[in-house]
PDB file of C-alpha atoms in Angstrom:
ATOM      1  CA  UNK A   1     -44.853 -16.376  46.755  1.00 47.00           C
ATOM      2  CA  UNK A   2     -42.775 -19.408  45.454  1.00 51.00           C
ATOM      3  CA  UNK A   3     -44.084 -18.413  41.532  1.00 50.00           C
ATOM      4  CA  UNK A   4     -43.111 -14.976  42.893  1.00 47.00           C
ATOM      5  CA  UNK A   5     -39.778 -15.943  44.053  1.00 48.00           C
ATOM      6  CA  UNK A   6     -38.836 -18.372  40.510  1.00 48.00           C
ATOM      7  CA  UNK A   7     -39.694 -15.199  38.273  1.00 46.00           C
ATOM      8  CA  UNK A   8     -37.766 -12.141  40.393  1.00 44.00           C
ATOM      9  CA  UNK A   9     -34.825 -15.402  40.168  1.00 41.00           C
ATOM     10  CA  UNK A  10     -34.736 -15.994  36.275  1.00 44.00           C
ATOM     11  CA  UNK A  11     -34.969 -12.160  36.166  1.00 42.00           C
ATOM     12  CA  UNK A  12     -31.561 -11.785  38.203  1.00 41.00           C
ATOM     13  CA  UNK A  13     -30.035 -14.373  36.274  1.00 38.00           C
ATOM     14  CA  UNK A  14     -31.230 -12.585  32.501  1.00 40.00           C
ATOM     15  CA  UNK A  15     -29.226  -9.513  33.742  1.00 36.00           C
ATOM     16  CA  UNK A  16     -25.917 -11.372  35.146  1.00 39.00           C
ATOM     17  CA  UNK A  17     -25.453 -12.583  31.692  1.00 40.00           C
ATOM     18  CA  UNK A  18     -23.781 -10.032  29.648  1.00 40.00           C
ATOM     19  CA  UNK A  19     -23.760 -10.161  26.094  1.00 37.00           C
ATOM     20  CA  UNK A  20     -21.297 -11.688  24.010  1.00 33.00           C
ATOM     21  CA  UNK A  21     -19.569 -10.939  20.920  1.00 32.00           C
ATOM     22  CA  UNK A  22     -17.832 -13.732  18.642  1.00 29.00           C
ATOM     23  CA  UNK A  23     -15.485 -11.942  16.088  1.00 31.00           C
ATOM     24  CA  UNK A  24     -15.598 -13.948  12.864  1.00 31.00           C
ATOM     25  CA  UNK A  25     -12.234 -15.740  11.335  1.00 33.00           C
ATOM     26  CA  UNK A  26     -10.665 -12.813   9.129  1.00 31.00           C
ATOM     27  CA  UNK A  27     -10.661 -14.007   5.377  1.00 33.00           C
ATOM     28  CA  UNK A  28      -7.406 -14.816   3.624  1.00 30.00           C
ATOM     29  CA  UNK A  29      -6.334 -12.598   1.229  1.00 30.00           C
ATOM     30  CA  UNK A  30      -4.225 -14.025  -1.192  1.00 31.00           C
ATOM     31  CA  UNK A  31      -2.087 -12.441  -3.750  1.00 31.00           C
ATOM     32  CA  UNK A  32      -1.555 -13.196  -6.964  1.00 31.00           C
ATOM     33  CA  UNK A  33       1.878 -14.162  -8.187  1.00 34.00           C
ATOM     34  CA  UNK A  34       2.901 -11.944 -11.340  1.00 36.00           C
ATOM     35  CA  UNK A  35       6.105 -13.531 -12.929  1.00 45.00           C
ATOM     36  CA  UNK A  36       7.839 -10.342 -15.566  1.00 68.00           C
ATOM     37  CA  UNK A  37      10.007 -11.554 -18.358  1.00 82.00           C
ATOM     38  CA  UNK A  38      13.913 -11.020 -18.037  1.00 92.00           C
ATOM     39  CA  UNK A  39      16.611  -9.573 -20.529  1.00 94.00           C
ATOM     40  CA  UNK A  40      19.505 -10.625 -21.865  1.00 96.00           C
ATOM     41  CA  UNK A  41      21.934  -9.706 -24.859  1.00 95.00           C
ATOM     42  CA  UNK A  42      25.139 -10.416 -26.266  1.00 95.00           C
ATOM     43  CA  UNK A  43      27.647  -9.191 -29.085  1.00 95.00           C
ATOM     44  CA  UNK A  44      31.215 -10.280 -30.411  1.00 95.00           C
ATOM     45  CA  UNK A  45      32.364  -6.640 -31.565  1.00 94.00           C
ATOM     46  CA  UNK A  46      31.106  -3.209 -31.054  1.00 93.00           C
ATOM     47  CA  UNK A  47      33.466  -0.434 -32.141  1.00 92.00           C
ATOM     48  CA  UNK A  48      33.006   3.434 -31.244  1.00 92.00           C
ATOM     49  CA  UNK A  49      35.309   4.697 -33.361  1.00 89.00           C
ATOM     50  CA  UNK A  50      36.296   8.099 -35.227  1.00 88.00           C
ATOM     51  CA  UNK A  51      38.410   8.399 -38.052  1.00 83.00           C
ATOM     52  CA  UNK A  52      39.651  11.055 -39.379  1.00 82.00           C
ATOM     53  CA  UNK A  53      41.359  11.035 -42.912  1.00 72.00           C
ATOM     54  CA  UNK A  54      43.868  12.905 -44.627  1.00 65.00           C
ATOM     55  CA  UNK A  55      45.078  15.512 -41.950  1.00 67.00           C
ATOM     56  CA  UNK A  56      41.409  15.364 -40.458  1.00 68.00           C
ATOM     57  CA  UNK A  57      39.991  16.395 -43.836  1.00 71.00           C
ATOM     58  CA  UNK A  58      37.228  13.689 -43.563  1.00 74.00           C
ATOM     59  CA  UNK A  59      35.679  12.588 -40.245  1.00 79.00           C
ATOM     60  CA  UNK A  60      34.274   9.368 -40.759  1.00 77.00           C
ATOM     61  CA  UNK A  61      32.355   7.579 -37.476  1.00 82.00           C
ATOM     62  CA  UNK A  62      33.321   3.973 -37.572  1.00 83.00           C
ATOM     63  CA  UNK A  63      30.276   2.807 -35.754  1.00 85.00           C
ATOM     64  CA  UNK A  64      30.407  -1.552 -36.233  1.00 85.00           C
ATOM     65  CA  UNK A  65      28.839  -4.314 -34.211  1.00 89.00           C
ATOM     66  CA  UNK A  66      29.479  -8.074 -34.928  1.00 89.00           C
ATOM     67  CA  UNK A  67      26.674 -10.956 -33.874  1.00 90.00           C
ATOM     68  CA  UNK A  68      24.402  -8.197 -31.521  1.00 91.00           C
ATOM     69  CA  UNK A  69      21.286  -9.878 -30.286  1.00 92.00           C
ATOM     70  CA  UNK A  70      18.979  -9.344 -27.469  1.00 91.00           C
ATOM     71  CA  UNK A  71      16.276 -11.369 -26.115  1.00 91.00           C
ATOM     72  CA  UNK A  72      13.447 -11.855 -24.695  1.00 85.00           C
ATOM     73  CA  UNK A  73      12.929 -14.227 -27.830  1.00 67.00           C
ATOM     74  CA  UNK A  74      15.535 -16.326 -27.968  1.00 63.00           C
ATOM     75  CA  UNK A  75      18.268 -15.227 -30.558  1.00 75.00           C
ATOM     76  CA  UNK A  76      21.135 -16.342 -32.172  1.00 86.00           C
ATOM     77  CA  UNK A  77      24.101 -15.089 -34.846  1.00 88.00           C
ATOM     78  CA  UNK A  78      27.824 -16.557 -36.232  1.00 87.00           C
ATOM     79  CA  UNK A  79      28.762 -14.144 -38.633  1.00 83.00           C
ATOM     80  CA  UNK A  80      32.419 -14.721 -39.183  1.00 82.00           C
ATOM     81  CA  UNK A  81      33.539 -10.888 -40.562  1.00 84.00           C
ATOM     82  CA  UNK A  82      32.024  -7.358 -40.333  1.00 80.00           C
ATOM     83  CA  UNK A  83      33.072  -4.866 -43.475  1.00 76.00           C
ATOM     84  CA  UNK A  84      32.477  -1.083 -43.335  1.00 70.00           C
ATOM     85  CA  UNK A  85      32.821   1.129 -46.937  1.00 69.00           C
ATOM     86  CA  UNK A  86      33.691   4.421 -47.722  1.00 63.00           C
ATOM     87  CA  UNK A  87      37.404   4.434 -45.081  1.00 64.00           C
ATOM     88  CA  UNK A  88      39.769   2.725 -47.255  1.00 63.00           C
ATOM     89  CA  UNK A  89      39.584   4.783 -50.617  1.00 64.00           C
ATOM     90  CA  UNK A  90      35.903   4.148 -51.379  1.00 64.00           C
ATOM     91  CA  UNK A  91      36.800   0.031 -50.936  1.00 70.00           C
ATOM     92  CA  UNK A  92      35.409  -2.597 -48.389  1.00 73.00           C
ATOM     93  CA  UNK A  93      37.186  -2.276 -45.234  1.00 78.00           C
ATOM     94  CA  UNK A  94      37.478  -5.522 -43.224  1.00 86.00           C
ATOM     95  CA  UNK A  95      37.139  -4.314 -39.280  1.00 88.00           C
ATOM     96  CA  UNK A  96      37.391  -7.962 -38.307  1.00 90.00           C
ATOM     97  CA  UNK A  97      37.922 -11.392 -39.343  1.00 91.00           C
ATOM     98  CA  UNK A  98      37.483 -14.429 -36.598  1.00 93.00           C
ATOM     99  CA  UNK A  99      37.396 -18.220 -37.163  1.00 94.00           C
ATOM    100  CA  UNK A 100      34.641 -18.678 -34.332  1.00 94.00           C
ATOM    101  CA  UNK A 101      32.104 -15.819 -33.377  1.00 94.00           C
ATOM    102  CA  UNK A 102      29.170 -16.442 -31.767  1.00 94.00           C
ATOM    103  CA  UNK A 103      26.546 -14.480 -29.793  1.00 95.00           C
ATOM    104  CA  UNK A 104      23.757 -15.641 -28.314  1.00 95.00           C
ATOM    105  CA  UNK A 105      20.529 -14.532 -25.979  1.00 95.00           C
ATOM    106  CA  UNK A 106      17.950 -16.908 -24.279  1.00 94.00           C
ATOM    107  CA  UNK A 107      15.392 -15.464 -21.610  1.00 93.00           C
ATOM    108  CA  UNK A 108      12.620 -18.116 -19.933  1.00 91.00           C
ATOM    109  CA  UNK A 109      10.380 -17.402 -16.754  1.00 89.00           C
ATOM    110  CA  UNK A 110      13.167 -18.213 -14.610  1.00 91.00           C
ATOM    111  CA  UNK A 111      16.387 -17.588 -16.267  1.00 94.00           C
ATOM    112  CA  UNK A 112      17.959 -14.859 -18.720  1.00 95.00           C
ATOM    113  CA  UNK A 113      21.178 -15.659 -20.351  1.00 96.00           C
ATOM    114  CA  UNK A 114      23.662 -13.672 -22.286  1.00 96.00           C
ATOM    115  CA  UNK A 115      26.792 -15.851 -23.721  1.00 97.00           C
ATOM    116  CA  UNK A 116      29.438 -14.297 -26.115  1.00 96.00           C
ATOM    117  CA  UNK A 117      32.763 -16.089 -27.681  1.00 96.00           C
ATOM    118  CA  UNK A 118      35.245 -15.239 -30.393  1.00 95.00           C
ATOM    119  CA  UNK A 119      38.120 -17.509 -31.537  1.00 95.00           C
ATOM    120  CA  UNK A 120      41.271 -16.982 -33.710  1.00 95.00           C
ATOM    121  CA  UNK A 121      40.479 -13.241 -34.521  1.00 94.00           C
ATOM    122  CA  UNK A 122      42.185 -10.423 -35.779  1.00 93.00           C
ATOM    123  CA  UNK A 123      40.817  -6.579 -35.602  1.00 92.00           C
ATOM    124  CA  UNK A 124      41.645  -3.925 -37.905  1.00 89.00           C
ATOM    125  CA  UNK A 125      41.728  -0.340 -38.057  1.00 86.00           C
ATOM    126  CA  UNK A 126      41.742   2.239 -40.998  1.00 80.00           C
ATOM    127  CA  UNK A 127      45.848   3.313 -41.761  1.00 77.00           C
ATOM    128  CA  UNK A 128      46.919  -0.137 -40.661  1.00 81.00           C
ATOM    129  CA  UNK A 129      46.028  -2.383 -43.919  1.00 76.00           C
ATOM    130  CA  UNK A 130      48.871  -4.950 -42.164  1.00 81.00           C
ATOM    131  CA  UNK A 131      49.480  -4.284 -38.700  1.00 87.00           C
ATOM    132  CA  UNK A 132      46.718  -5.730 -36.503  1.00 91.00           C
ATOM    133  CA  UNK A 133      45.012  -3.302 -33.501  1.00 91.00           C
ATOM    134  CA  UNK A 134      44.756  -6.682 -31.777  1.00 93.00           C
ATOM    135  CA  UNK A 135      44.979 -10.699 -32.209  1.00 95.00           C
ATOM    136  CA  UNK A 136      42.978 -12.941 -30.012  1.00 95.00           C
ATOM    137  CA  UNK A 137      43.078 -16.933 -29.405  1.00 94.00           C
ATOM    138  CA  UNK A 138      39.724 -17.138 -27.490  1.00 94.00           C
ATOM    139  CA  UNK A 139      37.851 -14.973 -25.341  1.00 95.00           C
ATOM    140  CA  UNK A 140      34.404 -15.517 -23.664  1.00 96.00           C
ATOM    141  CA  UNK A 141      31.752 -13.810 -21.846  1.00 97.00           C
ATOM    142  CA  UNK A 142      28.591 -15.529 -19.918  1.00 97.00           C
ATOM    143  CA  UNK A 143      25.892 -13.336 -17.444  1.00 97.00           C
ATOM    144  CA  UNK A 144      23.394 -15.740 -16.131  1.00 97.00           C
ATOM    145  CA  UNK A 145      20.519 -14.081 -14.058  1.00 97.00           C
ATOM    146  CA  UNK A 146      17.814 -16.653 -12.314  1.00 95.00           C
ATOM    147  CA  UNK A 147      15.128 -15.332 -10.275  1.00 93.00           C
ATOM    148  CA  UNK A 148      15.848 -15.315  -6.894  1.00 91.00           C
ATOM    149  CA  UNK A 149      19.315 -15.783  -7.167  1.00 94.00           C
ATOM    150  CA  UNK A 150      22.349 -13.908  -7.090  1.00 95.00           C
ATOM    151  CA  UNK A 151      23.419 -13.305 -10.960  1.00 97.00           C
ATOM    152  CA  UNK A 152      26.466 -14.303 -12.464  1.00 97.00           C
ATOM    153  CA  UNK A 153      28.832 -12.621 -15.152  1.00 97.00           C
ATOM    154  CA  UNK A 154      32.240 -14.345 -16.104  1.00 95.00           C
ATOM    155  CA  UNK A 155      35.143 -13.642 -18.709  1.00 94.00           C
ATOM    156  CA  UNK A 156      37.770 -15.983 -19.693  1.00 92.00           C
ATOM    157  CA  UNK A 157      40.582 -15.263 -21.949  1.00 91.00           C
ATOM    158  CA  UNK A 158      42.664 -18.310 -23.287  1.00 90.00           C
ATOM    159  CA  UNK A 159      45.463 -18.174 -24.870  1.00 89.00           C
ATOM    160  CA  UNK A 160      47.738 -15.269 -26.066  1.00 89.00           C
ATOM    161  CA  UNK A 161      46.603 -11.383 -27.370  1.00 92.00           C
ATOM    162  CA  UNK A 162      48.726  -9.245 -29.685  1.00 93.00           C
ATOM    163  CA  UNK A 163      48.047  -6.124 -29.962  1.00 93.00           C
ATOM    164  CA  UNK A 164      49.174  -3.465 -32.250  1.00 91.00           C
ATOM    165  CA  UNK A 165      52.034  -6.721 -33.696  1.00 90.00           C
ATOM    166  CA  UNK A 166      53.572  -7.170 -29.688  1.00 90.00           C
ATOM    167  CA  UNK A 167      52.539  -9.786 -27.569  1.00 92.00           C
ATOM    168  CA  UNK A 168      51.744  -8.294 -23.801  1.00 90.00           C
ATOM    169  CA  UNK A 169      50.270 -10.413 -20.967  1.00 86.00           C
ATOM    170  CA  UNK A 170      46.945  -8.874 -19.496  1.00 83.00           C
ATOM    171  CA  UNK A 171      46.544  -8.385 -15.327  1.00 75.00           C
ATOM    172  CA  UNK A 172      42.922  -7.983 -13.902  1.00 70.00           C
ATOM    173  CA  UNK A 173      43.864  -6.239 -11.676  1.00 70.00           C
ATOM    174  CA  UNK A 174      44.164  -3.008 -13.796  1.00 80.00           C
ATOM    175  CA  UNK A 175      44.568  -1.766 -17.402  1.00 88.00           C
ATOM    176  CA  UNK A 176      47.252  -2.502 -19.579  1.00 90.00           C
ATOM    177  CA  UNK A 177      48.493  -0.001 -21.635  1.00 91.00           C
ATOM    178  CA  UNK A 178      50.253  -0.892 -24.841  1.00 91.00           C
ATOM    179  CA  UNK A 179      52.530   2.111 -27.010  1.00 90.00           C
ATOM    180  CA  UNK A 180      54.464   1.189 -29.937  1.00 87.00           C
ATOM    181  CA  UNK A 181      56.445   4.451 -31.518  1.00 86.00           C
ATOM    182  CA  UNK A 182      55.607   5.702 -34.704  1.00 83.00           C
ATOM    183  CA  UNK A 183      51.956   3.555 -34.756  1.00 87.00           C
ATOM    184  CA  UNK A 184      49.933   4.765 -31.653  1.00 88.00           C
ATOM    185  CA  UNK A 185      48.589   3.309 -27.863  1.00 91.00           C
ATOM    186  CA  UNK A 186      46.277   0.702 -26.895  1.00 92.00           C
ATOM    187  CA  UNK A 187      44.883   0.440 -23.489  1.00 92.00           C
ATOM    188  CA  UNK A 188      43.532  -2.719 -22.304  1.00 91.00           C
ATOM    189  CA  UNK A 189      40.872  -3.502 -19.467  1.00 90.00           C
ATOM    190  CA  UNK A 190      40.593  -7.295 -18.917  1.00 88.00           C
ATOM    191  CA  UNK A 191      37.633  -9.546 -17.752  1.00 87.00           C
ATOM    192  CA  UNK A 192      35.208  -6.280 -16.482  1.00 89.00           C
ATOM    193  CA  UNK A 193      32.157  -7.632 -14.300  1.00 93.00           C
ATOM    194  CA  UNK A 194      29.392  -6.223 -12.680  1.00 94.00           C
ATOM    195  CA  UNK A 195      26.583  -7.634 -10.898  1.00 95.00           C
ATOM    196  CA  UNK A 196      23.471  -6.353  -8.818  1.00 95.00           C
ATOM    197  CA  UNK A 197      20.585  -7.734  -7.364  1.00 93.00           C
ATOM    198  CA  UNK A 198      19.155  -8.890 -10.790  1.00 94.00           C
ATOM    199  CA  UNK A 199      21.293  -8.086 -13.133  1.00 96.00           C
ATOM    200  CA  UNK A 200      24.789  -8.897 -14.795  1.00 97.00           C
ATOM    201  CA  UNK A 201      27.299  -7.972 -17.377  1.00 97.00           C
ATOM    202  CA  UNK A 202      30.350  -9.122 -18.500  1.00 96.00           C
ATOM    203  CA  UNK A 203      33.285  -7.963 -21.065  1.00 95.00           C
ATOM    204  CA  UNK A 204      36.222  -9.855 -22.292  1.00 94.00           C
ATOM    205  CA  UNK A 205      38.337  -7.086 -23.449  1.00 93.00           C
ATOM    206  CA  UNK A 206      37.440  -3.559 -23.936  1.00 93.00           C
ATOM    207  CA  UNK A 207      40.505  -1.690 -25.657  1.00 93.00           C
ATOM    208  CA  UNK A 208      40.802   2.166 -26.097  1.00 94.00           C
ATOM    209  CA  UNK A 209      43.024   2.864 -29.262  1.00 92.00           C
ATOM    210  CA  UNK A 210      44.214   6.299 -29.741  1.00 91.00           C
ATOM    211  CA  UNK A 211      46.035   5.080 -33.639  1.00 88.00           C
ATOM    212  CA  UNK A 212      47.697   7.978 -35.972  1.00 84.00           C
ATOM    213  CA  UNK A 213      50.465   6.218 -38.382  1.00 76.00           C
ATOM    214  CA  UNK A 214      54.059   7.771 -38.432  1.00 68.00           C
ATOM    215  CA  UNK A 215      52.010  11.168 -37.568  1.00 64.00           C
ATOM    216  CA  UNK A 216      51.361  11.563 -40.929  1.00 57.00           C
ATOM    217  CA  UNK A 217      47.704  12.037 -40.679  1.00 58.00           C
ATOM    218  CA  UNK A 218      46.750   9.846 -43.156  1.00 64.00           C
ATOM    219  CA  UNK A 219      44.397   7.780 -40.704  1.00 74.00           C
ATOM    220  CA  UNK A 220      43.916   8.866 -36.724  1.00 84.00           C
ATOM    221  CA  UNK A 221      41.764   6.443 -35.098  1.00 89.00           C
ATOM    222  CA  UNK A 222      40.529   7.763 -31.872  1.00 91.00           C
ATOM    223  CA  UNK A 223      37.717   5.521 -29.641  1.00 93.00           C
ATOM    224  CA  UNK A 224      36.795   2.255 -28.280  1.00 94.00           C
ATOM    225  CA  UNK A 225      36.507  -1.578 -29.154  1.00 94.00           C
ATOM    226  CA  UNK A 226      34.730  -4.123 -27.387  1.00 95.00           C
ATOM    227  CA  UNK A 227      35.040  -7.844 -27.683  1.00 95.00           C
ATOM    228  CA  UNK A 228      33.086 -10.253 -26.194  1.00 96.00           C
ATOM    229  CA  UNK A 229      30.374  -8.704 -24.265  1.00 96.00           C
ATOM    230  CA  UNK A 230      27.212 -10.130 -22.426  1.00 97.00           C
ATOM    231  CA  UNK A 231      24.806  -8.591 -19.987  1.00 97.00           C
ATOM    232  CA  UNK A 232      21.054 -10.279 -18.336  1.00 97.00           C
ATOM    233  CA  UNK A 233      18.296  -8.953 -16.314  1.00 96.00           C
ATOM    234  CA  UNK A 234      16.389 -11.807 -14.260  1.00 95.00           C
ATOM    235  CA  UNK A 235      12.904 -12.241 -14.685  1.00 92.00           C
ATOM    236  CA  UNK A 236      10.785 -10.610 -11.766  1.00 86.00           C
ATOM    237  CA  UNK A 237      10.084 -13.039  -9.198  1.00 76.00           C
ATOM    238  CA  UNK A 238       6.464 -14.345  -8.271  1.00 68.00           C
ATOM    239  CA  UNK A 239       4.973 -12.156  -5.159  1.00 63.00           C
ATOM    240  CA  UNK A 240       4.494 -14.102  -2.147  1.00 63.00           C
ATOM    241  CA  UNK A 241       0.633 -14.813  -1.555  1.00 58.00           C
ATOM    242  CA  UNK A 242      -0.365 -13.373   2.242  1.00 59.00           C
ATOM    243  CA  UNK A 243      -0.984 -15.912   4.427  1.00 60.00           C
ATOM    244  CA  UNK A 244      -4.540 -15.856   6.529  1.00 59.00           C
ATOM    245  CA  UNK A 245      -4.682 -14.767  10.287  1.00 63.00           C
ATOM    246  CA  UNK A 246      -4.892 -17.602  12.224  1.00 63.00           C
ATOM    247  CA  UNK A 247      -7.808 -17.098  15.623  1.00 61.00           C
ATOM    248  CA  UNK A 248      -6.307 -16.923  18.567  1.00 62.00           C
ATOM    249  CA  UNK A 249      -6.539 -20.433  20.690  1.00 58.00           C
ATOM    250  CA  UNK A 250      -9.552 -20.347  23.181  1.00 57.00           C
ATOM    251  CA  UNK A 251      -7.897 -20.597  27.054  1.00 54.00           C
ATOM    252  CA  UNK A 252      -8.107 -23.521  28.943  1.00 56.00           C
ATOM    253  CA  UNK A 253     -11.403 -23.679  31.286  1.00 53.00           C
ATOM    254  CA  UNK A 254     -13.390 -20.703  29.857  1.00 50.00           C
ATOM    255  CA  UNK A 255     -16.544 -21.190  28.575  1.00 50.00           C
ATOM    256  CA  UNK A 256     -17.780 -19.790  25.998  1.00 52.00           C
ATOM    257  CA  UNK A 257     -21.332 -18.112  26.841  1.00 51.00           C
ATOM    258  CA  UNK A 258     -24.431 -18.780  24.934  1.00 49.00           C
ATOM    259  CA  UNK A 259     -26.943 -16.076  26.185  1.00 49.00           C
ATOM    260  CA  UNK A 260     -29.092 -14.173  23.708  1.00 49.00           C
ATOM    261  CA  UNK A 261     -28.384 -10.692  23.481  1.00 50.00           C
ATOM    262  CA  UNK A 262     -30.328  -8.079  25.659  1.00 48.00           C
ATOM    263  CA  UNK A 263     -32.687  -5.360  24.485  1.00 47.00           C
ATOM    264  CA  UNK A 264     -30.378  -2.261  24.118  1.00 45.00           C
ATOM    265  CA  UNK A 265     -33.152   0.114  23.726  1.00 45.00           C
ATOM    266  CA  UNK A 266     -34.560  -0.406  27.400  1.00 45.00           C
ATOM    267  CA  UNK A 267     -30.540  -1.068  28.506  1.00 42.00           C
ATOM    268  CA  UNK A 268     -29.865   2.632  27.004  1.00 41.00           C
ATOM    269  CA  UNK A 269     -32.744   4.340  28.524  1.00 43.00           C
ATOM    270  CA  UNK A 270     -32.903   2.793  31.893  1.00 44.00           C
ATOM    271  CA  UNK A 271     -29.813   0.870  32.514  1.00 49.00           C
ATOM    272  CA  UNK A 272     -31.743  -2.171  33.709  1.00 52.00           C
ATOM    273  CA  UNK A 273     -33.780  -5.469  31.695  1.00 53.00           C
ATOM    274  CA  UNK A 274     -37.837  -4.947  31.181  1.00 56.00           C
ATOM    275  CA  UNK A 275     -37.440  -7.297  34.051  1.00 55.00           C
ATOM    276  CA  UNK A 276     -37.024  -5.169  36.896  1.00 54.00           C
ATOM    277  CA  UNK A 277     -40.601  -3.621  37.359  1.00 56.00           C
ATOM    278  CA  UNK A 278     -41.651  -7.253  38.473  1.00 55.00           C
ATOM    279  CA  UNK A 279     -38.315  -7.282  40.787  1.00 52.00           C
ATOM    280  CA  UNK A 280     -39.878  -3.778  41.966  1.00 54.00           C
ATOM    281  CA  UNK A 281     -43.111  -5.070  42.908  1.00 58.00           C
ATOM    282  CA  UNK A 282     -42.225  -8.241  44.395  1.00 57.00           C
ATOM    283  CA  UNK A 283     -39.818  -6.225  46.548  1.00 53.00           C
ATOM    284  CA  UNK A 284     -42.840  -3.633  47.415  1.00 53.00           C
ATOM    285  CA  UNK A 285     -44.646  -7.070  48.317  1.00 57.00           C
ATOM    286  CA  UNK A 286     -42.306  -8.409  50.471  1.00 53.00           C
ATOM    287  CA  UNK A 287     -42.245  -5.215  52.731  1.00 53.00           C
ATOM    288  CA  UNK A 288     -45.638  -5.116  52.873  1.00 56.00           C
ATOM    289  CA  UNK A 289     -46.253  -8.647  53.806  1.00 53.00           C
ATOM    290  CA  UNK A 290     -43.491  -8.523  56.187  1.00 58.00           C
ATOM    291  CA  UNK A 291     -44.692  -4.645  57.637  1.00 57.00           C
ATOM    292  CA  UNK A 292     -47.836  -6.825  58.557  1.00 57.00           C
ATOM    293  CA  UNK A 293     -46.390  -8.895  60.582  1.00 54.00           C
ATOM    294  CA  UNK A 294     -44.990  -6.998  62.684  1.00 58.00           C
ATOM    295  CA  UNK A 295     -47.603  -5.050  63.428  1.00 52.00           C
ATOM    296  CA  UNK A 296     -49.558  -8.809  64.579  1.00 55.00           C
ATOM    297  CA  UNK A 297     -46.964  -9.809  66.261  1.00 50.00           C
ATOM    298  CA  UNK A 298     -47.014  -6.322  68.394  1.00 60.00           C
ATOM    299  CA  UNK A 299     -50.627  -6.256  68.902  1.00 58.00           C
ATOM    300  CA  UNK A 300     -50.312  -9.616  70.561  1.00 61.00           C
ATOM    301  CA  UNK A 301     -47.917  -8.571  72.882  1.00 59.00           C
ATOM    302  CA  UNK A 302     -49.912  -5.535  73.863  1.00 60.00           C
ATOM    303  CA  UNK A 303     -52.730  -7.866  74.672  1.00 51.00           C
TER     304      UNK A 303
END
């Protein structure tokens, strides 16, 4: 009975312990950080210009740009004068003459930059041989784009601007618009800027010149001119690796349990352990042994 009585006892205890499931640490899955190049460019003068000659016989397309570079690679031009042929009776036409013009373009993994500056320059149109479209002291243009910052695209005029031989002050808060009788209009929009997320421009002085000489048709100039121009596009920035779930903190006073699983076959089929046919019988056993008694104990008192 006491061998009896340790087994049907470790049997009870095998099925009070339940099973138990550890869930393994999740892995980290870290990204990998992909880094794309930037832009940038720059350029002193870019005309878009159509001239038509002698009472708009000949269209000719003055298409010019001074010092135009871009980047990725790094890039930089100081050409002083841009000449187009074939508009001033079959000779070299000088669009524009400066003292300083430089353009420049620089793009790294971090940072694309975009700087522009003219000095002491004059601009020309065909029909005007003496009369300037415009005079400049010094105008500038800078777009800086880092990654992961907020770009930045600046203008600064210095000094005065004549345009079209009369000296006019420029607002930024608005075009100015220029006439002189007999010559033609200028209009003038100062210091433009435009930034987004990544990327920035900036122009000096963009001019639109509507130009026809005393009417006479010799020369009507009709378009736009840019000075000073510079735009960027910051390079992409690195993706952010994921960081790895973290287990959850085991409460305070729970043990973990350490029992070995239980057969799930017999658990499935009979919803007990292949213990309980010995917990059976040593029940049956019991009621036996204690039917027995009873019946002694009855037969002595009959007697």
């Amino acid at each position: 009975m006491p061998a009896r009585r340790s087994a049907a006892l470790a049997a009870a205890v095998a099925l009070v312990a339940g099973p138990v499931v550890l869930a393994a640490p999740a892995q980290a899955t870290g990204g990998t950080g992909a880094t794309g190049k930037g832009k940038a460019s720059a350029v002193v003068l870019r005309t878009g210009l159509d001239v038509s000659l002698l009472n708009k016989s000949i269209q000719v397309p003055l298409r010019a740009a001074l010092n135009e570079v871009q980047a990725p690679a790094d890039a930089d031009k100081t050409a002083l004068t841009v000449e187009l042929d074939g508009v001033d009776q079959g000779k070299p036409f000088t669009v524009l003459r400066a003292d300083v013009a430089t353009a420049r373009a620089t793009v790294d993994e971090h940072k694309a930059e975009g700087y522009a500056n003219i000095a002491h320059a004059k601009v020309h149109v065909p029909g005007l041989p003496l009369l300037s479209l415009i005079e400049v002291q010094e105008v500038t243009s800078k777009a800086v784009c880092r990654s992961g910052e907020k770009p930045v695209a600046e203008s600064n005029l210095l000094g005065t601007v004549t345009v079209l031989g009369k000296k006019v002050t420029l607002s930024a808060g608005g075009p100015t618009r220029v006439e002189v009788p007999g010559v033609g209009e200028v209009t003038l929009d100062l210091s433009q800027t435009r930034t987004t997320s990544r990327t920035a421009a900036a122009t000096a002085l963009e001019l639109r010149v509507a130009v026809n000489p005393l009417k006479l048709n010799v020369a009507d100039v009709q378009g736009t001119v840019t000075l000073a121009r510079a735009t960027c596009e910051a390079p992409a920035a690195p993706a952010k690796q994921e960081q790895p779930e973290q287990p959850e903190p085991e409460k305070e006073g729970v043990v973990p349990q350490t029992a070995g699983e239980p057969a799930a076959e017999n658990l499935a089929e009979t919803g007990g352990s292949s213990t309980t046919p010995y917990l059976a019988g040593g029940a049956v056993l019991l009621l036996a042994v204690g039917g027995g008694a009873m019946v002694l104990v009855r037969a002595r008192g009959r007697s």
